[in-house]
Short mmCIF file of C-alpha atoms in Angstrom, two decimals:
data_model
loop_
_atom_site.label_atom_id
_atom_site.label_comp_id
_atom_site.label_asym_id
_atom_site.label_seq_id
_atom_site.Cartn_x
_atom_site.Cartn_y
_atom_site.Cartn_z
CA UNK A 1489 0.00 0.00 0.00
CA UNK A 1490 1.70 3.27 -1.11
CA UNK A 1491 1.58 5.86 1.80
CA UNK A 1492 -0.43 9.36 1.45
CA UNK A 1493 1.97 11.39 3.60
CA UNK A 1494 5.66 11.13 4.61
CA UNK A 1495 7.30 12.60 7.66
CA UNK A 1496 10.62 13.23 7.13
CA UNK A 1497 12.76 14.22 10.31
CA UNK A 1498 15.87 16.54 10.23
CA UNK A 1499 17.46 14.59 13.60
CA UNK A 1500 16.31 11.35 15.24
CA UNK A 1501 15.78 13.29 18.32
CA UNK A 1502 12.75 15.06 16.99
CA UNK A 1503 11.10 11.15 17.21
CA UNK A 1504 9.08 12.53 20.42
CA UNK A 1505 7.58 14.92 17.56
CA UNK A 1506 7.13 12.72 15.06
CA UNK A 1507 5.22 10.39 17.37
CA UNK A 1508 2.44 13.09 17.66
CA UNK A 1509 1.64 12.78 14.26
CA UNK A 1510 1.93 8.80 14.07
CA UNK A 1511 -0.30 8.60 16.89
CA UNK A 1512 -3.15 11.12 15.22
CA UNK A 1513 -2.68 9.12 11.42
CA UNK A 1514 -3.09 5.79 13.33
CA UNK A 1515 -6.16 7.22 14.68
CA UNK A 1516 -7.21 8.29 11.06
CA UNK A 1517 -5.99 5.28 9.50
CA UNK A 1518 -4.38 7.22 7.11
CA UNK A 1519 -0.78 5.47 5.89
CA UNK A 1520 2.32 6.89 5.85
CA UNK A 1521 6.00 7.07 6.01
CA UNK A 1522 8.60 7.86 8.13
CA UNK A 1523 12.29 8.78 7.73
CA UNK A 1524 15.07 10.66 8.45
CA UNK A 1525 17.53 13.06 6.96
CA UNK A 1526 19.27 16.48 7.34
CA UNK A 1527 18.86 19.15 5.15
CA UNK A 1528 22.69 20.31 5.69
CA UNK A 1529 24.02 17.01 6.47
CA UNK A 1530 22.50 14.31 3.83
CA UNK A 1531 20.86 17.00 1.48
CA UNK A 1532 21.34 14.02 -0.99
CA UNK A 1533 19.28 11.88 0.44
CA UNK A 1534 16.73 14.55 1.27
CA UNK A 1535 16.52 14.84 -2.52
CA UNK A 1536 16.19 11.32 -3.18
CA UNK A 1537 13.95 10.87 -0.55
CA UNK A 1538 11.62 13.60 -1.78
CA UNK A 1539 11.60 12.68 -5.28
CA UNK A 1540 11.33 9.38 -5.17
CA UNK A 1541 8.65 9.73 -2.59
CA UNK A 1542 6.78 12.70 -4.97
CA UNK A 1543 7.13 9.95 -8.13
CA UNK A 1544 5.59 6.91 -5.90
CA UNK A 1545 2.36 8.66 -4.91
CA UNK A 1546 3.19 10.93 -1.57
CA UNK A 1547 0.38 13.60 -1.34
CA UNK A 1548 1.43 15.64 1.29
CA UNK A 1549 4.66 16.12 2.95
CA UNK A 1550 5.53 16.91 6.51
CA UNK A 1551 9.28 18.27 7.93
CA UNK A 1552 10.18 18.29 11.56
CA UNK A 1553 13.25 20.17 12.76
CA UNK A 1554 14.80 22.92 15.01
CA UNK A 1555 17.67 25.21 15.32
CA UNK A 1556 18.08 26.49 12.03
CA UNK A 1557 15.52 24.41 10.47
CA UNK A 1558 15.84 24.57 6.97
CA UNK A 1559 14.38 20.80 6.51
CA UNK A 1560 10.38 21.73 5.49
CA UNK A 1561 12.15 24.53 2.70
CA UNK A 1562 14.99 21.62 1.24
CA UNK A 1563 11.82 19.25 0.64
CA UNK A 1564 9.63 22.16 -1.06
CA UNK A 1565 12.37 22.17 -3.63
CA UNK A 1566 11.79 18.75 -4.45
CA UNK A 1567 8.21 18.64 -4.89
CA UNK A 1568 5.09 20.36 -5.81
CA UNK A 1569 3.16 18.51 -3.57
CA UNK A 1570 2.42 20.57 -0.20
CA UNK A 1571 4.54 20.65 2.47
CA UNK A 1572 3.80 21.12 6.34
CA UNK A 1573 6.94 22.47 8.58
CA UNK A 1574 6.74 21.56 12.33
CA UNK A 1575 9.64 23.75 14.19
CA UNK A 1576 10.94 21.80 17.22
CA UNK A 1577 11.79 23.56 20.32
CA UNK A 1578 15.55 22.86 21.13
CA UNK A 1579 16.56 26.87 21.92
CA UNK A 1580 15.51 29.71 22.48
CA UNK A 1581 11.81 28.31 22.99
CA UNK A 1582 12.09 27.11 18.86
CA UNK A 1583 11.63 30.77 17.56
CA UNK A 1584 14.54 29.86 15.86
CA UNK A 1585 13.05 27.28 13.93
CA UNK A 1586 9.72 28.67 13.77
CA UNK A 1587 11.19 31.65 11.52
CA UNK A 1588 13.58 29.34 9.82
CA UNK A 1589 9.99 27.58 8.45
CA UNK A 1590 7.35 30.16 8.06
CA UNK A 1591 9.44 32.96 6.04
CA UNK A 1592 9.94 30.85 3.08
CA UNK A 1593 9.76 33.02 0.34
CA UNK A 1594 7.55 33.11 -3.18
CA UNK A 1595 6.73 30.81 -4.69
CA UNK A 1596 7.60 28.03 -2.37
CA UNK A 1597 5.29 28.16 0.63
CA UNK A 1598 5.50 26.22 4.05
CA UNK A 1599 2.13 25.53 5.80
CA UNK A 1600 3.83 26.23 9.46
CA UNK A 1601 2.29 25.14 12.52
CA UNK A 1602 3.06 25.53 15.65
CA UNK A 1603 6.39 24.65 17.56
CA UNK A 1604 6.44 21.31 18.66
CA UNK A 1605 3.06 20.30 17.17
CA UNK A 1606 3.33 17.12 15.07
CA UNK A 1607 0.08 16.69 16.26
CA UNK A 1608 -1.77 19.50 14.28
CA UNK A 1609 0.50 18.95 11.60
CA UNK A 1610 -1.13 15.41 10.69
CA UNK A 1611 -4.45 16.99 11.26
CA UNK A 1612 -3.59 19.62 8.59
CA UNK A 1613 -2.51 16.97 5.98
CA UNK A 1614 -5.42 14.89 6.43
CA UNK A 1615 -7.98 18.45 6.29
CA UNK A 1616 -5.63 18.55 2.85
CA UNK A 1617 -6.25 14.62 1.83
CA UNK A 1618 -9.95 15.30 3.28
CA UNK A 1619 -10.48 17.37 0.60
CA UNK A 1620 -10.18 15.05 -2.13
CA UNK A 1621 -11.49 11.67 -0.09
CA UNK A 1622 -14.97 11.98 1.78
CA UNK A 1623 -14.32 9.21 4.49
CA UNK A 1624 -10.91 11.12 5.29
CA UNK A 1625 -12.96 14.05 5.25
CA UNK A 1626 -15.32 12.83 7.93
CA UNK A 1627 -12.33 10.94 10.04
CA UNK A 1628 -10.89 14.35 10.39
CA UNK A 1629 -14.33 15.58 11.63
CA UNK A 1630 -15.09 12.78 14.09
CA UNK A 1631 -11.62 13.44 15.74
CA UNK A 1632 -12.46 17.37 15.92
CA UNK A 1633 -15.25 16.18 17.97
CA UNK A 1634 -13.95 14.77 19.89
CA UNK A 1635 -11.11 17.85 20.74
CA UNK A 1636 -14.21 19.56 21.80
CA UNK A 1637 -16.01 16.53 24.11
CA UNK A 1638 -12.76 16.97 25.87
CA UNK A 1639 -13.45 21.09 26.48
CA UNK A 1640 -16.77 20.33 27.73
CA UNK A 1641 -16.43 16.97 29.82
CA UNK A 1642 -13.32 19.25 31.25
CA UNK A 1643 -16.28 20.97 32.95
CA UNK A 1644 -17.48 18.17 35.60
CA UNK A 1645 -14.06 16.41 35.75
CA UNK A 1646 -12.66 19.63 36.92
CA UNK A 1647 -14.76 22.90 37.54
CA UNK A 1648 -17.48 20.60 39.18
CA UNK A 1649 -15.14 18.83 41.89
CA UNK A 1650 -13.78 22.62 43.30
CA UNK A 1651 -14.55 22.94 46.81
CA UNK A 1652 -14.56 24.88 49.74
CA UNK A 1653 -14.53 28.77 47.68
CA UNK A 1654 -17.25 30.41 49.31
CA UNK A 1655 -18.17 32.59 46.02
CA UNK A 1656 -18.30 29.74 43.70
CA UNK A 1657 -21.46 28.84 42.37
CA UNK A 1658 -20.92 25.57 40.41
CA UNK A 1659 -25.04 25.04 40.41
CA UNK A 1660 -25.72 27.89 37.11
CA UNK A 1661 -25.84 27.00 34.27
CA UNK A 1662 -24.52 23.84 34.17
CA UNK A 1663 -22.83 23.13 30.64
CA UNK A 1664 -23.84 19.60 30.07
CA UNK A 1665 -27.68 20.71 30.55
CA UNK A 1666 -26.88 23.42 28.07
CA UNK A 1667 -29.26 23.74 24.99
CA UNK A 1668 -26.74 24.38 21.97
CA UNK A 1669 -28.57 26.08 19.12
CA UNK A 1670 -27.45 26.64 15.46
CA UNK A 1671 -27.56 30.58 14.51
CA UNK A 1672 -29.68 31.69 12.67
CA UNK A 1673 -29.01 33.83 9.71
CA UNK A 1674 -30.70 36.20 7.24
CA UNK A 1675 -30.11 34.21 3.63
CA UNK A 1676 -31.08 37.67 2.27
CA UNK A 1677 -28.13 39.56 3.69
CA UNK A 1678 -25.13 37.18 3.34
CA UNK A 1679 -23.07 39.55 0.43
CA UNK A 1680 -20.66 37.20 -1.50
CA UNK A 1681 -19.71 37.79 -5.04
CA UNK A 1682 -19.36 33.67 -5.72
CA UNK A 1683 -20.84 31.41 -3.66
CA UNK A 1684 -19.39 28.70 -5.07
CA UNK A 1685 -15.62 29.49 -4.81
CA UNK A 1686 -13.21 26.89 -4.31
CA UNK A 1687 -10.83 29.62 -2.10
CA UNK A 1688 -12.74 31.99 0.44
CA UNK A 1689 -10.34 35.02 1.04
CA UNK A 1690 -11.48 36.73 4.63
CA UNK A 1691 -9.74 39.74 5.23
CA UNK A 1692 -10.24 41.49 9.08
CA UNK A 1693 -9.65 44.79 8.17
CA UNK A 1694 -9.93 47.39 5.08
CA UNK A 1695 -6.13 47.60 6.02
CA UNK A 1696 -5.42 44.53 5.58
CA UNK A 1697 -6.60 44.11 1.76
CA UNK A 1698 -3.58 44.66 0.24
CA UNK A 1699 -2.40 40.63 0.81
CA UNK A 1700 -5.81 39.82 -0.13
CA UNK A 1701 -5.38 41.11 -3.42
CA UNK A 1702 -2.10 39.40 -4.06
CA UNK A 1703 -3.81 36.26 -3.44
CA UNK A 1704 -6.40 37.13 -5.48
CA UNK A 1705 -4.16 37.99 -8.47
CA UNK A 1706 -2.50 34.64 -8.04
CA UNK A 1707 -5.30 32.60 -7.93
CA UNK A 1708 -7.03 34.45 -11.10
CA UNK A 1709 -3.86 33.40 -12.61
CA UNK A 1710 -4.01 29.81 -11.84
CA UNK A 1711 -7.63 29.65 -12.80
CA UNK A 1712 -8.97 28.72 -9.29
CA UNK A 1713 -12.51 30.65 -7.76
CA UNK A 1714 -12.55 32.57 -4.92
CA UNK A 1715 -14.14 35.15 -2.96
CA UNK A 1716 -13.53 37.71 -0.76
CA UNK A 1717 -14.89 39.20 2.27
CA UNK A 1718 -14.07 41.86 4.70
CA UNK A 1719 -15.70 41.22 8.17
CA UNK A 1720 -13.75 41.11 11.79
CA UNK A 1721 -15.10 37.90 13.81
CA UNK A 1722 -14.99 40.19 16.81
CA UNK A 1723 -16.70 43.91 15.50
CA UNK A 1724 -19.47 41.37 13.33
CA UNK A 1725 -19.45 38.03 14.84
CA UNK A 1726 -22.93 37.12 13.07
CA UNK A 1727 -22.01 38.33 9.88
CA UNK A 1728 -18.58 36.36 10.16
CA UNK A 1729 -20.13 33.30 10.86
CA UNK A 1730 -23.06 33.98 8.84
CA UNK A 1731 -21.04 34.25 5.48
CA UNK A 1732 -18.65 31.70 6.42
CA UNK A 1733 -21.74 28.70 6.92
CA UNK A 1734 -22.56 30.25 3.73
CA UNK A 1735 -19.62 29.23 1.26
CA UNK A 1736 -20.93 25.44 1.32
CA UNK A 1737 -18.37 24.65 -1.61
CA UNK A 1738 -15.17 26.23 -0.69
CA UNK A 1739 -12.83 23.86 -0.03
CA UNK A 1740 -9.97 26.29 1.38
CA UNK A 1741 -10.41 29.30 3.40
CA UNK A 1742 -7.60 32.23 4.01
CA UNK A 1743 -7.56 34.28 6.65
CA UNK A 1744 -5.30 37.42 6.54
CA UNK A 1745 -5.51 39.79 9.73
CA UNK A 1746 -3.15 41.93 11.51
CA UNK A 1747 -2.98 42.09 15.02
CA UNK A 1748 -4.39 39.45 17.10
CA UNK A 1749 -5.20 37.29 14.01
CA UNK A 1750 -8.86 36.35 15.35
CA UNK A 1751 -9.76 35.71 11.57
CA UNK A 1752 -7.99 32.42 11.38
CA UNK A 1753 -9.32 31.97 14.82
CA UNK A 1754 -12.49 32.48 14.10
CA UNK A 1755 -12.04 30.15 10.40
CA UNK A 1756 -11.38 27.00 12.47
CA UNK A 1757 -13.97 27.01 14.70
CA UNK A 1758 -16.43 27.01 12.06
CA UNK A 1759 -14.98 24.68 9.35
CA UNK A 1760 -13.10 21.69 8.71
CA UNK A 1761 -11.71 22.17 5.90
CA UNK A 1762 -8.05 23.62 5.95
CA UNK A 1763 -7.47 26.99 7.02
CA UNK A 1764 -4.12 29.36 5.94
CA UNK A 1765 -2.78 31.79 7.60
CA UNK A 1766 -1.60 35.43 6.42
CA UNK A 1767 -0.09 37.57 9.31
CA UNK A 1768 0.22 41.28 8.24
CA UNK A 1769 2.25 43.98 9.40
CA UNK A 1770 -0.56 46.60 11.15
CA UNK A 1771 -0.33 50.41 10.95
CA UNK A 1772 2.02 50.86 13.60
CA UNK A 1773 4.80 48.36 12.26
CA UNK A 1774 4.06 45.44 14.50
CA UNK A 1775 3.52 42.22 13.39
CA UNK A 1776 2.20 39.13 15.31
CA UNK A 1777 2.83 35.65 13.61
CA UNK A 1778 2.68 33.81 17.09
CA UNK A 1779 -0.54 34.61 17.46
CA UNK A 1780 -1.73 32.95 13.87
CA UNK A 1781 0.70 30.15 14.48
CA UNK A 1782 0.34 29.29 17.56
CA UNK A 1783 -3.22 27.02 17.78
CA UNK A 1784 -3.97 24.57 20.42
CA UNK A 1785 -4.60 20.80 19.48
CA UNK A 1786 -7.04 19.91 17.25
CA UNK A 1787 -7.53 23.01 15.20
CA UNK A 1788 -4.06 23.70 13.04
CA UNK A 1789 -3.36 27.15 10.86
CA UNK A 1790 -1.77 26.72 8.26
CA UNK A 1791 0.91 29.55 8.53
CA UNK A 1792 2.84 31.36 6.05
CA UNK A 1793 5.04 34.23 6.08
CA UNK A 1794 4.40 37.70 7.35
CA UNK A 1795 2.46 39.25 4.42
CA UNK A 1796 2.93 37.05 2.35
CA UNK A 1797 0.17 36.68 0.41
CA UNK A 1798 0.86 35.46 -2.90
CA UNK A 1799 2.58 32.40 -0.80
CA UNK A 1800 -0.65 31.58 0.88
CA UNK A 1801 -2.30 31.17 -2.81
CA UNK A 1802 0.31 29.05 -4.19
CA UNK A 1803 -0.09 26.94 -0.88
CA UNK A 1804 -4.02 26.85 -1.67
CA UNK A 1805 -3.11 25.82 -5.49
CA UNK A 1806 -0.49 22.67 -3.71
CA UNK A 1807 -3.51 21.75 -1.70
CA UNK A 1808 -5.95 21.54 -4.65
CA UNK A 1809 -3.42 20.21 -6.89
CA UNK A 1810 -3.21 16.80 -5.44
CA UNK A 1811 -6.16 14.92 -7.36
CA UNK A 1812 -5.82 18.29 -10.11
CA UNK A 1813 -3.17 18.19 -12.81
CA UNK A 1814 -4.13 20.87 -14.89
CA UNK A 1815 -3.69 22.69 -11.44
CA UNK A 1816 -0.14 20.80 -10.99
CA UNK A 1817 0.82 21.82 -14.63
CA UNK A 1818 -0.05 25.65 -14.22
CA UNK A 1819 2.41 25.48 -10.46
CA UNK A 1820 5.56 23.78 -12.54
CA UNK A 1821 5.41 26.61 -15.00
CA UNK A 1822 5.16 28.66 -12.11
CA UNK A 1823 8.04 27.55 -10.23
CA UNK A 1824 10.11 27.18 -13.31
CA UNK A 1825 9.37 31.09 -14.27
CA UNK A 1826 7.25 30.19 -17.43
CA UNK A 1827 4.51 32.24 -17.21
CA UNK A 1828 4.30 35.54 -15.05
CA UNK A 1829 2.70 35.35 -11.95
#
C-alpha cells in the first residue's frame, strides 16, 4: 500500500515529535512514512527521498526540525506537492526554527504550525487529503469532535469537583444541561460575489486588503474561484459566521488579519476544511505571527510568512493540486518562471 503522507525528520531526536503525528494518522488510519535526513548534512538523500517519494504517490509532505531548520524549505524544492513544517523547540523556545519555516519566500510556501506540534500537523494533511477523499474528510471531523467533548467533559471532571470557595457557584448554568442552538441567519443579507468558490479570502480589516489582493491575483492566474470578504469575527461576529456557513463549496479558506489574528481563529472554529494563515504587518509596524501560528490541538493554521500573500495562494493551489493536474501543470510553469505570476 503506497503511503499518502511522509514525515521526514531533520534529527532522530525530533522522534518525540514525530510520534504526535503517528499517533493522530493511526487514529485516522491514514498510511504513511517515516524517515530521516538532514537538510545540511544528507541534502542528498533529502533529494532522493523527496523525489522518489513525490514519483511513488506521496500527497502531502511533513518536515520536523529545530535550530536552524531549513528541513520543510529543502523538501519544497523537491516537490510540488504541499509541504507542512513543524519547528521543534531545542533553543531559544524554537523561535529559531519557527522563523527558519514560516518565512519561506515566493513561490515556495510552508504551511507552518506551531512549535512542537506534530500533532496538528497530521491533522492539517489529512484536512488537505480530506479534501479530495470523503471518508478522510469525515475521520478528520469525528476526531475534531472529539477535541471539543474533551473542552466540555473538562467541565465536571474539573470545575465541578472545586470545593470549599465560598463565592463559587458551580449550580448555574450547568454546561452539560446546556441547549446548543445553530444561529440563525438572514439568507437575504449574506453579500458574497461567488458562492461557489473553491478559495474563500477573509480579510479582518480594510487595512489589511492589500495581501488579499495578491492572493487574489495569483489565484485568477491559476484559474482557481474565490471570494472575498471583509468582516472582523470580533466587531461582526454574526455576519462572520453567517457568510462563512454560507460558502458550502469552498474547499480552502484564508484568513489574513493583523494584530491578534482572530480571523484564522475564528475560520477554524467554524470549518473543517483547511485553514491558511496570512499575518500582516498593522499600521504601527508590528507584526504578530505567534498569534496565527500558535493554535492549540485539534484546530491547526496553516501559517505562512508575514504578508505574504501570494505564498498563501500558491499553498491553496499545492492543496488543490493533489487529485488536479491541470492545477499541478499551471504550479511547474510557475516555479520554473514560465509564465508571469
Amino acid at each position: 500500500m503506497t503511503p499518502k503522507i511522509m514525515i521526514i525528520l531533520g534529527s532522530g531526536s525530533d522522534i518525540a515529535i514525530a510520534e504526535k503525528s503517528m499517533d493522530i494518522l493511526e487514529k485516522l488510519e491514514i498510511p504513511y512514512s517515516l524517515k530521516i535526513a538532514s537538510a545540511h548534512r544528507t541534502p542528498d538523500l533529502v533529494r532522493e527521498i523527496v523525489i522518489q517519494g513525490t514519483n511513488a504517490g506521496i500527497e502531502v509532505f511533513i518536515g520536523i526540525a529545530g535550530l536552524a531548520a531549513h528541513l520543510p524549505g529543502s523538501i519544497a524544492a523537491y516537490t510540488p506537492k504541499p509541504v507542512i513544517g513543524v519547528p521543534v523547540d531545542v533553543k531559544i523556545n524554537g523561535q529559531d526554527a519557527l522563523e527558519s519555516i514560516i518565512q519561506m519566500p515566493y513561490p515556495s510556501p510552508i504551511a507552518t504550525v506551531g512549535i512542537d506540534r506534530g500533532d496538528n500537523a497530521a491533522i492539517l494533511a489529512a484536512q488537505y487529503i480530506g479534501i479530495h477523499d470523503d471518508e478522510v474528510r469525515q475521520k478528520v471531523i469525528n476526531l475534531r469532535k472529539e477535541y471539543a467533548l474533551k473542552v466540555i467533559n473538562s467541565n465536571e471532571e474539573i470545575v465541578e469537583k472545586i470545593e470549599n470557595r465560598k463565592f463559587l457557584q458551580n449550580n448555574f448554568l450547568k454546561v452539560k444541561n446546556l441547549d446548543i442552538k445553530e444561529p440563525e441567519f438572514d439568507d437575504d443579507k449574506i453579500n458574497c460575489k461567488n458562492e461557489d468558490a473553491e478559495v474563500v479570502i477573509i480579510v479582518g480589516r480594510q487595512t489589511d486588503l492589500i495581501n488579499a489582493k495578491k492572493v487574489a491575483a495569483i489565484l485568477d492566474r491559476l484559474k482557481i474561484t474565490h471570494d472575498t470578504k471583509v468582516v472582523c469575527p470580533i466587531r461582526s461576529a454574526k455576519k462572520f459566521t453567517a457568510y462563512v456557513k454560507s460558502m458550502k463549496n469552498a474547499k480552502i479558506f484564508i484568513g489574513i488579519s493583523s494584530n491578534s489574528s482572530q480571523v484564522t481563529g475564528g475560520l477554524v472554529g467554524l470549518t473543517d476544511r483547511p485553514v491558511i494563515g496570512v499575518p500582516c504587518t498593522n499600521e504601527e509596524g508590528d507584526e504578530y505571527p505567534l498569534t496565527t501560528v500558535s493554535m492549540p490541538p485539534g484546530v491547526p493554521v496553516a501559517t505562512v510568512g508575514i504578508n505574504n500573500g501570494k505564498n498563501a495562494a500558491v499553498l491553496a493551489a499545492e492543496i488543490l493540486s493533489i487529485n488536479n493536474h491541470y492545477i499541478t501543470e499551471l504550479l511547474g510553469k510557475l516555479k520554473n518562471k514560465k509564465i508571469n505570476l
